[in-house]
Amino acid sequence: DVKVTQSSRYLVKRTGEKVFLECVQDMDHENMFWYRQDPGLGLRLIYFSYDVKMKEKGDIPEGYSVSREKKERFSLILESASTNQTSMYLCASSPGLAGARDEQFFGPGTRLTVL
Amino acid sequence: EDQVTQSPEALRLQEGESSSLNCSYTVSGLRGLFWYRQDPGKGPEFLFTLYSAGEEKEKERLKATLTKKESFLHITAPKPEDSATYLCAVNQAGTALIFGKGTTLSVSS
């Protein structure tokens, strides 16, 4: 079975802190994704990556950056956390190349609260 | 403009009362339609992929169907453990998945 793990289930940070969310997948997938999920807004794509050291902006990249130094690991970085970044963050991976017809497999999520 | 619309937003059923959830989409060049189940506080769990109109997939009490404009998730004789939010997503050519906002299903015994 595909396993996608996220470094924390719950995280509480203060405004202005730099926050790192880590995601690891164990199935040698090419593609990795970061979403945030908010009530009434659904899942929104922040960034995705189709290859090591490669990244693409999603629908809401402002205030975030990402890093993919190894194929299995995709990190989401909040450079200076703000209260409007309080959300559930979900990481996903899928096997194929860009534009491929692949289902995505999700991690358990990180509930981030910024005070 | 919403590209993926799910209805209803919420659905309450009695145990054993069959029903359907709808996912309509307006994207062109559909490369796949995906159904997920999400329990509260957890990540979405993959259920089905449908690629072409007329295709059907089944898993236990769930059956997903696809037409050119919409997909249905049919739930036959649901049980309380089927209570969850069901998400639909589409893969448009050259882009990442586009998700609907989900249907929250509650099944009472």
Coordinates of N, CA and C in Angstrom, one line a residue:
Chain A
D1 N 0.8 -1.2 0.0 CA 0.0 0.0 0.0 C 0.9 1.3 0.0
V2 N 0.4 2.3 -0.7 CA 1.1 3.5 -0.7 C 1.0 4.1 0.7
K3 N 2.1 4.7 1.2 CA 2.1 5.3 2.5 C 2.6 6.7 2.3
V4 N 1.8 7.7 2.7 CA 2.3 9.1 2.7 C 2.2 9.5 4.2
T5 N 3.3 10.0 4.7 CA 3.4 10.4 6.1 C 3.7 11.9 6.2
Q6 N 3.1 12.5 7.2 CA 3.4 13.9 7.5 C 4.0 14.0 8.9
S7 N 4.9 15.0 9.0 CA 5.7 15.1 10.2 C 4.9 15.3 11.5
S8 N 3.8 16.0 11.5 CA 3.0 16.3 12.7 C 1.6 16.2 12.4
R9 N 0.8 15.7 13.4 CA -0.7 15.7 13.2 C -1.3 17.1 13.6
Y10 N -0.7 17.6 14.7 CA -1.1 18.9 15.2 C 0.1 19.8 15.5
L11 N -0.1 21.1 15.2 CA 1.1 22.0 15.3 C 0.5 23.4 15.7
V12 N 1.1 24.0 16.7 CA 0.7 25.3 17.2 C 1.9 26.2 17.1
K13 N 1.8 27.3 16.3 CA 2.9 28.3 16.1 C 2.4 29.7 16.4
R14 N 3.4 30.6 16.6 CA 3.1 32.0 16.8 C 3.2 32.8 15.5
T15 N 2.5 33.8 15.4 CA 2.6 34.7 14.3 C 4.1 35.2 14.1
G16 N 4.5 35.1 12.8 CA 5.9 35.5 12.5 C 6.9 34.4 12.5
E17 N 6.5 33.2 13.1 CA 7.5 32.1 13.1 C 7.6 31.5 11.7
K18 N 8.8 30.9 11.5 CA 9.0 30.1 10.2 C 8.6 28.7 10.6
V19 N 7.7 28.1 9.7 CA 7.1 26.8 9.9 C 7.5 25.9 8.8
F20 N 7.9 24.7 9.2 CA 8.2 23.6 8.2 C 7.2 22.5 8.4
L21 N 6.6 22.1 7.3 CA 5.8 20.9 7.3 C 6.4 19.9 6.3
E22 N 6.7 18.7 6.8 CA 7.4 17.7 6.1 C 6.4 16.6 5.6
C23 N 6.7 16.1 4.4 CA 5.9 15.0 3.9 C 6.8 14.0 3.2
V24 N 6.6 12.7 3.5 CA 7.4 11.6 2.9 C 6.5 10.6 2.3
Q25 N 6.8 10.1 1.1 CA 6.1 9.0 0.5 C 7.1 7.8 0.2
D26 N 6.6 6.6 0.3 CA 7.4 5.5 0.3 C 7.2 4.6 -1.0
M27 N 6.6 5.2 -2.0 CA 6.3 4.4 -3.2 C 7.0 4.9 -4.5
D28 N 8.0 5.7 -4.3 CA 8.8 6.1 -5.5 C 7.9 6.9 -6.5
H29 N 7.0 7.7 -5.9 CA 6.1 8.4 -6.8 C 6.8 9.7 -7.4
E30 N 6.5 10.0 -8.6 CA 7.1 11.2 -9.2 C 6.5 12.5 -8.7
N31 N 5.2 12.5 -8.5 CA 4.5 13.8 -8.2 C 4.2 13.9 -6.7
M32 N 4.3 15.1 -6.2 CA 3.9 15.4 -4.8 C 3.2 16.7 -4.8
F33 N 2.3 16.9 -3.9 CA 1.4 18.0 -3.8 C 1.2 18.5 -2.4
W34 N 1.0 19.8 -2.2 CA 0.5 20.3 -0.9 C -0.8 21.1 -1.1
Y35 N -1.8 20.7 -0.3 CA -3.1 21.4 -0.3 C -3.3 22.0 1.1
R36 N -4.2 22.9 1.2 CA -4.8 23.3 2.4 C -6.3 23.1 2.3
Q37 N -7.0 22.8 3.4 CA -8.4 22.5 3.4 C -9.1 23.3 4.5
D38 N -10.0 24.1 4.1 CA -10.8 25.0 5.0 C -12.3 24.8 4.8
P39 N -13.0 24.9 5.9 CA -14.5 24.7 5.8 C -15.1 25.6 4.8
G40 N -15.9 25.1 3.9 CA -16.6 25.9 2.9 C -15.8 26.2 1.7
L41 N -14.5 26.0 1.8 CA -13.6 26.3 0.6 C -13.0 25.0 -0.1
G42 N -13.1 23.9 0.6 CA -12.7 22.7 0.0 C -11.1 22.6 0.0
L43 N -10.6 21.7 -0.8 CA -9.2 21.5 -1.0 C -8.6 22.5 -2.0
R44 N -7.6 23.2 -1.6 CA -7.0 24.2 -2.5 C -5.5 23.9 -2.7
L45 N -5.0 23.9 -3.9 CA -3.7 23.5 -4.2 C -2.7 24.6 -3.9
I46 N -1.7 24.4 -3.1 CA -0.7 25.4 -2.8 C 0.5 25.3 -3.8
Y47 N 1.1 24.2 -3.8 CA 2.3 23.9 -4.7 C 2.3 22.5 -5.1
F48 N 2.9 22.2 -6.2 CA 3.2 20.8 -6.5 C 4.5 20.6 -7.2
S49 N 5.0 19.4 -7.3 CA 6.3 19.1 -7.8 C 6.2 17.8 -8.7
Y50 N 6.7 17.9 -9.9 CA 6.7 16.7 -10.8 C 8.1 16.0 -10.8
D51 N 9.1 16.6 -10.1 CA 10.4 16.0 -10.1 C 11.2 16.6 -9.0
V52 N 12.3 16.0 -8.7 CA 13.2 16.5 -7.7 C 13.7 17.9 -8.1
K53 N 13.7 18.8 -7.2 CA 14.2 20.2 -7.3 C 13.3 21.0 -8.3
M54 N 12.1 20.4 -8.6 CA 11.2 21.1 -9.5 C 9.9 21.4 -8.7
K55 N 9.4 22.7 -9.0 CA 8.2 23.0 -8.3 C 7.3 23.9 -9.2
E56 N 6.0 23.8 -8.9 CA 5.1 24.6 -9.7 C 4.1 25.2 -8.7
K57 N 3.7 26.5 -8.9 CA 2.7 27.1 -8.1 C 1.3 26.6 -8.4
G58 N 0.6 26.4 -7.3 CA -0.8 26.0 -7.5 C -1.7 27.2 -7.5
D59 N -2.9 27.1 -6.9 CA -3.9 28.2 -6.9 C -3.6 29.3 -5.8
I60 N -3.0 28.9 -4.7 CA -2.8 29.8 -3.6 C -1.4 29.8 -3.0
P61 N -0.4 30.1 -3.8 CA 1.0 30.0 -3.3 C 1.5 31.1 -2.4
E62 N 0.8 32.2 -2.4 CA 1.3 33.4 -1.6 C 1.5 33.0 -0.1
G63 N 2.7 33.4 0.4 CA 3.0 33.1 1.8 C 3.6 31.8 2.0
Y64 N 3.8 31.0 1.0 CA 4.3 29.6 1.1 C 5.5 29.5 0.1
S65 N 6.4 28.5 0.5 CA 7.4 28.1 -0.4 C 7.5 26.6 -0.2
V66 N 8.2 25.9 -1.1 CA 8.4 24.4 -1.0 C 9.8 24.1 -1.3
S67 N 10.1 22.8 -1.0 CA 11.5 22.3 -1.2 C 11.3 20.8 -1.5
R68 N 12.0 20.4 -2.6 CA 12.0 18.9 -2.9 C 13.4 18.6 -3.3
E69 N 14.2 18.2 -2.3 CA 15.6 17.8 -2.5 C 15.8 16.4 -2.8
K70 N 14.9 15.5 -2.3 CA 14.9 14.1 -2.6 C 13.5 13.7 -3.1
K71 N 13.5 12.7 -3.9 CA 12.2 12.3 -4.6 C 11.1 12.0 -3.6
E72 N 11.5 11.4 -2.4 CA 10.4 10.9 -1.5 C 10.0 12.0 -0.5
R73 N 10.6 13.2 -0.5 CA 10.3 14.2 0.5 C 9.9 15.5 -0.1
F74 N 8.9 16.1 0.4 CA 8.4 17.4 -0.1 C 8.0 18.2 1.1
S75 N 8.6 19.3 1.2 CA 8.5 20.2 2.4 C 7.7 21.5 2.0
L76 N 6.8 21.9 2.9 CA 6.1 23.1 2.8 C 6.6 24.1 3.8
I77 N 6.9 25.3 3.4 CA 7.5 26.3 4.3 C 6.6 27.5 4.4
L78 N 6.3 27.9 5.6 CA 5.6 29.1 5.8 C 6.7 30.1 6.3
E79 N 7.1 31.0 5.5 CA 8.2 31.9 5.8 C 8.0 32.8 7.1
S80 N 6.8 33.3 7.2 CA 6.4 34.1 8.4 C 4.9 33.8 8.6
A81 N 4.6 32.9 9.5 CA 3.3 32.4 9.7 C 2.3 33.6 10.1
S82 N 1.1 33.5 9.6 CA 0.1 34.5 9.9 C -1.2 33.7 10.3
T83 N -2.0 34.4 11.0 CA -3.2 33.7 11.6 C -4.1 33.2 10.4
N84 N -4.1 33.8 9.3 CA -4.9 33.3 8.2 C -4.4 32.1 7.5
Q85 N -3.2 31.6 8.0 CA -2.7 30.3 7.6 C -3.1 29.2 8.5
T86 N -3.9 29.4 9.5 CA -4.4 28.4 10.3 C -5.3 27.5 9.4
S87 N -5.0 26.2 9.4 CA -5.8 25.4 8.4 C -5.3 23.9 8.6
M88 N -6.0 23.0 7.9 CA -5.5 21.6 7.7 C -4.7 21.6 6.5
Y89 N -3.5 21.1 6.6 CA -2.6 20.9 5.5 C -2.4 19.5 5.1
L90 N -2.6 19.2 3.8 CA -2.6 17.8 3.3 C -1.6 17.7 2.2
C91 N -0.8 16.6 2.4 CA 0.2 16.3 1.4 C -0.3 15.1 0.6
A92 N 0.0 15.0 -0.7 CA -0.4 13.9 -1.5 C 0.7 13.5 -2.5
S93 N 0.7 12.3 -3.0 CA 1.6 11.9 -4.1 C 0.8 11.1 -5.1
S94 N 1.4 11.1 -6.3 CA 0.8 10.3 -7.4 C 2.0 9.7 -8.2
P95 N 1.8 8.6 -8.9 CA 2.9 7.9 -9.5 C 3.5 8.5 -10.8
G96 N 2.7 9.1 -11.7 CA 3.1 9.3 -13.0 C 3.8 10.6 -13.3
L97 N 3.9 10.8 -14.6 CA 4.6 12.0 -15.1 C 3.5 13.2 -15.2
A98 N 4.0 14.4 -15.5 CA 3.1 15.5 -15.5 C 1.9 15.3 -16.4
G99 N 0.7 15.6 -16.0 CA -0.5 15.5 -16.8 C -1.0 14.1 -16.9
A100 N -0.4 13.1 -16.2 CA -0.8 11.7 -16.3 C -2.1 11.5 -15.6
R101 N -2.8 10.5 -15.9 CA -4.1 10.2 -15.3 C -4.0 9.4 -14.1
D102 N -3.4 10.0 -13.1 CA -3.1 9.3 -11.8 C -3.9 9.8 -10.7
E103 N -4.3 8.8 -9.9 CA -5.0 9.1 -8.6 C -3.9 9.6 -7.7
Q104 N -4.3 10.5 -6.7 CA -3.4 11.0 -5.7 C -3.7 10.3 -4.4
F105 N -2.7 10.0 -3.6 CA -2.8 9.4 -2.3 C -2.4 10.4 -1.3
F106 N -3.2 10.5 -0.3 CA -3.0 11.6 0.7 C -2.4 11.1 2.0
G107 N -1.7 12.0 2.7 CA -1.3 11.7 4.0 C -2.4 12.0 5.0
P108 N -2.1 11.9 6.3 CA -3.2 12.1 7.4 C -3.5 13.5 7.6
G109 N -2.7 14.5 7.2 CA -2.9 15.9 7.4 C -2.2 16.4 8.6
T110 N -1.9 17.7 8.6 CA -1.4 18.4 9.7 C -2.4 19.6 10.0
R111 N -2.9 19.6 11.3 CA -3.8 20.7 11.7 C -2.9 21.8 12.3
L112 N -2.7 22.9 11.6 CA -1.8 24.0 12.0 C -2.7 25.1 12.6
T113 N -2.3 25.5 13.8 CA -2.9 26.7 14.4 C -1.9 27.8 14.6
V114 N -2.1 29.0 14.0 CA -1.2 30.1 14.2 C -1.8 31.1 15.2
L115 N -1.2 31.4 16.3 CA -1.7 32.3 17.3 C -1.2 33.7 17.2
Chain B
E1 N -15.9 30.7 -11.6 CA -16.9 29.7 -12.0 C -16.4 28.3 -11.6
D2 N -17.3 27.7 -10.8 CA -17.0 26.3 -10.3 C -16.9 25.4 -11.5
Q3 N -15.8 24.6 -11.5 CA -15.6 23.6 -12.5 C -16.1 22.2 -12.0
V4 N -16.1 22.0 -10.7 CA -16.6 20.7 -10.1 C -17.6 21.1 -9.0
T5 N -18.8 20.6 -9.2 CA -19.9 20.9 -8.2 C -20.5 19.7 -7.7
Q6 N -20.5 19.5 -6.4 CA -21.1 18.3 -5.8 C -22.4 18.7 -5.1
S7 N -23.3 17.8 -5.2 CA -24.6 17.9 -4.6 C -25.2 16.6 -4.1
P8 N -26.0 16.6 -3.0 CA -26.2 17.8 -2.1 C -24.9 18.1 -1.3
E9 N -24.9 19.2 -0.5 CA -23.8 19.5 0.4 C -23.8 18.5 1.5
A10 N -25.0 18.2 2.0 CA -25.2 17.2 3.1 C -26.3 16.3 2.8
L11 N -26.2 15.1 3.3 CA -27.2 14.1 3.1 C -27.4 13.2 4.3
R12 N -28.6 13.1 4.8 CA -28.9 12.3 6.0 C -29.7 11.1 5.5
L13 N -29.2 9.9 5.9 CA -30.0 8.7 5.5 C -30.2 7.8 6.7
Q14 N -31.2 7.0 6.6 CA -31.4 5.9 7.6 C -30.6 4.7 7.1
E15 N -30.1 3.9 8.0 CA -29.4 2.7 7.7 C -30.3 1.9 6.7
G16 N -29.7 1.4 5.6 CA -30.4 0.7 4.6 C -31.1 1.5 3.5
E17 N -31.1 2.8 3.7 CA -31.8 3.7 2.7 C -30.9 4.1 1.6
S18 N -31.0 3.5 0.4 CA -30.1 3.8 -0.7 C -30.2 5.2 -1.2
S19 N -29.2 5.7 -1.8 CA -29.3 7.1 -2.4 C -28.0 7.3 -3.3
S20 N -28.0 8.5 -3.9 CA -26.9 8.8 -4.8 C -26.3 10.2 -4.5
L21 N -25.0 10.3 -4.7 CA -24.4 11.6 -4.6 C -24.0 12.0 -6.0
N22 N -24.1 13.3 -6.3 CA -23.8 13.8 -7.7 C -22.5 14.7 -7.7
C23 N -21.8 14.5 -8.8 CA -20.6 15.4 -9.1 C -20.7 15.8 -10.5
S24 N -21.0 17.1 -10.8 CA -21.0 17.6 -12.1 C -19.8 18.4 -12.4
Y25 N -19.3 18.4 -13.7 CA -18.1 19.1 -14.0 C -18.2 19.8 -15.3
T26 N -17.5 20.9 -15.5 CA -17.5 21.6 -16.7 C -16.2 21.7 -17.4
V27 N -15.2 21.0 -17.0 CA -13.9 21.0 -17.6 C -13.9 20.4 -19.0
S28 N -13.1 20.8 -19.8 CA -12.9 20.1 -21.1 C -11.7 19.3 -21.1
G29 N -11.6 18.3 -21.9 CA -10.5 17.4 -22.0 C -10.3 16.6 -20.7
L30 N -11.4 16.0 -20.2 CA -11.3 15.3 -19.0 C -10.3 14.1 -19.1
R31 N -9.4 13.9 -18.2 CA -8.5 12.8 -18.2 C -8.7 11.8 -17.1
G32 N -9.7 12.1 -16.3 CA -10.0 11.2 -15.2 C -10.9 11.9 -14.2
L33 N -11.8 11.1 -13.5 CA -12.6 11.6 -12.4 C -12.4 10.7 -11.3
F34 N -12.2 11.3 -10.1 CA -11.8 10.5 -8.9 C -12.7 10.7 -7.8
W35 N -13.0 9.7 -7.0 CA -13.8 9.8 -5.8 C -13.0 9.4 -4.6
Y36 N -13.1 10.2 -3.6 CA -12.4 10.0 -2.3 C -13.4 10.0 -1.2
R37 N -13.1 9.3 -0.1 CA -13.8 9.4 1.2 C -12.9 10.1 2.2
Q38 N -13.5 11.0 3.0 CA -12.7 11.6 4.0 C -13.4 11.6 5.3
D39 N -12.8 11.0 6.3 CA -13.3 11.0 7.7 C -12.8 12.3 8.4
P40 N -13.6 12.7 9.4 CA -13.2 14.0 10.1 C -11.8 13.9 10.7
G41 N -11.1 15.0 10.4 CA -9.7 15.1 10.9 C -8.7 14.2 10.2
K42 N -9.0 13.6 9.1 CA -8.1 12.7 8.4 C -8.0 13.1 7.0
G43 N -6.9 12.5 6.3 CA -6.7 12.8 4.9 C -7.7 12.0 4.0
P44 N -8.0 12.5 2.8 CA -8.9 11.8 1.9 C -8.3 10.4 1.6
E45 N -9.2 9.4 1.5 CA -8.9 8.1 1.1 C -9.4 7.8 -0.3
F46 N -8.5 7.3 -1.2 CA -8.9 7.1 -2.6 C -9.9 6.0 -2.7
L47 N -10.9 6.2 -3.5 CA -11.9 5.1 -3.7 C -11.9 4.6 -5.2
F48 N -12.2 5.5 -6.1 CA -12.3 5.1 -7.5 C -11.7 6.1 -8.5
T49 N -11.3 5.6 -9.7 CA -11.0 6.5 -10.8 C -11.9 6.0 -12.0
L50 N -12.5 7.0 -12.7 CA -13.3 6.7 -13.9 C -12.7 7.5 -15.0
Y51 N -12.5 6.9 -16.2 CA -11.8 7.6 -17.3 C -12.7 8.0 -18.4
S52 N -13.8 7.2 -18.7 CA -14.6 7.5 -19.8 C -16.1 7.3 -19.5
A53 N -16.9 8.0 -20.3 CA -18.4 7.9 -20.1 C -18.8 6.5 -20.3
G54 N -19.7 6.0 -19.4 CA -20.2 4.7 -19.4 C -19.5 3.8 -18.4
E55 N -18.4 4.2 -18.0 CA -17.6 3.4 -17.1 C -18.2 3.3 -15.7
E56 N -18.1 2.1 -15.0 CA -18.6 2.0 -13.7 C -17.6 1.2 -12.8
K57 N -17.5 1.6 -11.6 CA -16.6 0.9 -10.6 C -17.4 0.6 -9.4
E58 N -17.1 -0.5 -8.7 CA -17.8 -0.9 -7.5 C -16.9 -1.3 -6.4
K59 N -17.3 -1.0 -5.2 CA -16.5 -1.4 -4.0 C -17.5 -1.5 -2.8
E60 N -17.7 -2.7 -2.4 CA -18.7 -3.0 -1.3 C -20.0 -2.3 -1.6
R61 N -20.5 -1.4 -0.8 CA -21.8 -0.8 -1.0 C -21.8 0.4 -1.9
L62 N -20.6 0.8 -2.5 CA -20.5 1.9 -3.3 C -20.3 1.6 -4.8
K63 N -21.0 2.3 -5.6 CA -20.8 2.2 -7.1 C -20.7 3.6 -7.7
A64 N -19.7 3.8 -8.5 CA -19.5 5.1 -9.2 C -19.7 4.9 -10.7
T65 N -20.4 5.9 -11.2 CA -20.7 5.9 -12.7 C -20.3 7.2 -13.2
L66 N -20.1 7.2 -14.6 CA -19.6 8.5 -15.2 C -20.4 8.7 -16.5
T67 N -20.8 9.9 -16.7 CA -21.3 10.4 -18.0 C -20.5 11.5 -18.5
K68 N -20.8 12.1 -19.6 CA -20.0 13.2 -20.2 C -20.0 14.4 -19.4
K69 N -21.0 14.6 -18.5 CA -21.1 15.8 -17.7 C -21.1 15.6 -16.2
E70 N -21.3 14.4 -15.8 CA -21.4 14.2 -14.3 C -21.1 12.7 -13.9
S71 N -20.9 12.6 -12.6 CA -20.6 11.3 -12.1 C -21.6 11.1 -10.9
F72 N -22.0 9.9 -10.6 CA -22.8 9.6 -9.5 C -22.1 8.5 -8.6
L73 N -22.2 8.7 -7.3 CA -21.7 7.7 -6.4 C -23.0 7.2 -5.7
H74 N -23.3 5.9 -6.1 CA -24.5 5.3 -5.6 C -24.1 4.5 -4.3
I75 N -24.9 4.7 -3.3 CA -24.7 4.0 -2.0 C -25.9 3.1 -1.7
T76 N -25.6 1.8 -1.7 CA -26.7 0.8 -1.6 C -26.7 0.3 -0.2
A77 N -27.9 0.4 0.5 CA -28.1 -0.1 1.8 C -27.0 0.4 2.8
P78 N -26.8 1.7 2.9 CA -25.7 2.2 3.7 C -25.8 1.8 5.2
K79 N -24.6 1.8 5.8 CA -24.5 1.5 7.2 C -23.9 2.7 7.9
P80 N -24.0 2.8 9.2 CA -23.4 4.0 9.9 C -22.0 4.2 9.6
E81 N -21.2 3.2 9.4 CA -19.8 3.3 9.1 C -19.5 4.0 7.7
D82 N -20.5 4.1 6.9 CA -20.3 4.8 5.6 C -20.4 6.3 5.8
S83 N -20.7 6.8 7.0 CA -20.8 8.2 7.3 C -19.4 8.8 7.1
A84 N -19.3 9.9 6.2 CA -18.1 10.5 5.9 C -18.4 11.6 4.9
T85 N -17.4 12.4 4.6 CA -17.5 13.3 3.5 C -16.9 12.7 2.2
Y86 N -17.6 12.8 1.1 CA -17.2 12.2 -0.1 C -16.8 13.3 -1.1
L87 N -15.6 13.2 -1.6 CA -15.0 14.2 -2.4 C -14.9 13.7 -3.9
C88 N -15.2 14.6 -4.8 CA -15.0 14.3 -6.2 C -13.9 15.2 -6.8
A89 N -13.1 14.7 -7.7 CA -12.1 15.5 -8.3 C -11.9 15.1 -9.7
V90 N -11.5 16.1 -10.6 CA -11.3 15.8 -12.0 C -9.9 16.2 -12.4
N91 N -9.3 15.5 -13.3 CA -8.0 15.7 -13.8 C -8.2 16.3 -15.3
Q92 N -8.0 17.6 -15.4 CA -8.1 18.2 -16.7 C -6.7 18.1 -17.4
A93 N -6.7 18.0 -18.7 CA -5.4 17.8 -19.4 C -4.4 18.8 -19.0
G94 N -3.3 18.4 -18.5 CA -2.2 19.3 -18.2 C -2.2 20.0 -16.9
T95 N -3.2 19.7 -16.0 CA -3.3 20.3 -14.8 C -3.4 19.3 -13.6
A96 N -3.2 19.8 -12.4 CA -3.4 19.0 -11.2 C -4.9 18.8 -11.0
L97 N -5.3 18.0 -10.0 CA -6.7 17.7 -9.7 C -7.5 18.9 -9.3
I98 N -8.7 19.0 -9.7 CA -9.6 20.1 -9.3 C -10.7 19.4 -8.5
F99 N -10.8 19.8 -7.2 CA -11.7 19.1 -6.3 C -13.0 19.9 -6.1
G100 N -14.1 19.1 -5.9 CA -15.4 19.7 -5.5 C -15.3 19.9 -4.0
K101 N -16.3 20.5 -3.4 CA -16.3 20.8 -2.0 C -16.9 19.7 -1.1
G102 N -17.4 18.7 -1.8 CA -17.7 17.5 -1.0 C -19.2 17.4 -0.6
T103 N -19.6 16.1 -0.4 CA -21.0 15.9 0.2 C -20.7 15.1 1.5
T104 N -21.3 15.7 2.6 CA -21.2 15.1 3.9 C -22.4 14.1 4.1
L105 N -22.1 12.9 4.2 CA -23.1 11.8 4.4 C -23.2 11.4 5.9
S106 N -24.4 11.4 6.4 CA -24.6 10.9 7.8 C -25.6 9.7 7.7
V107 N -25.3 8.6 8.2 CA -26.1 7.4 8.2 C -26.5 7.0 9.6
S108 N -27.7 7.0 9.9 CA -28.1 6.7 11.3 C -28.8 5.4 11.4
S109 N -28.6 4.7 12.5 CA -29.1 3.3 12.7 C -30.5 3.4 13.3

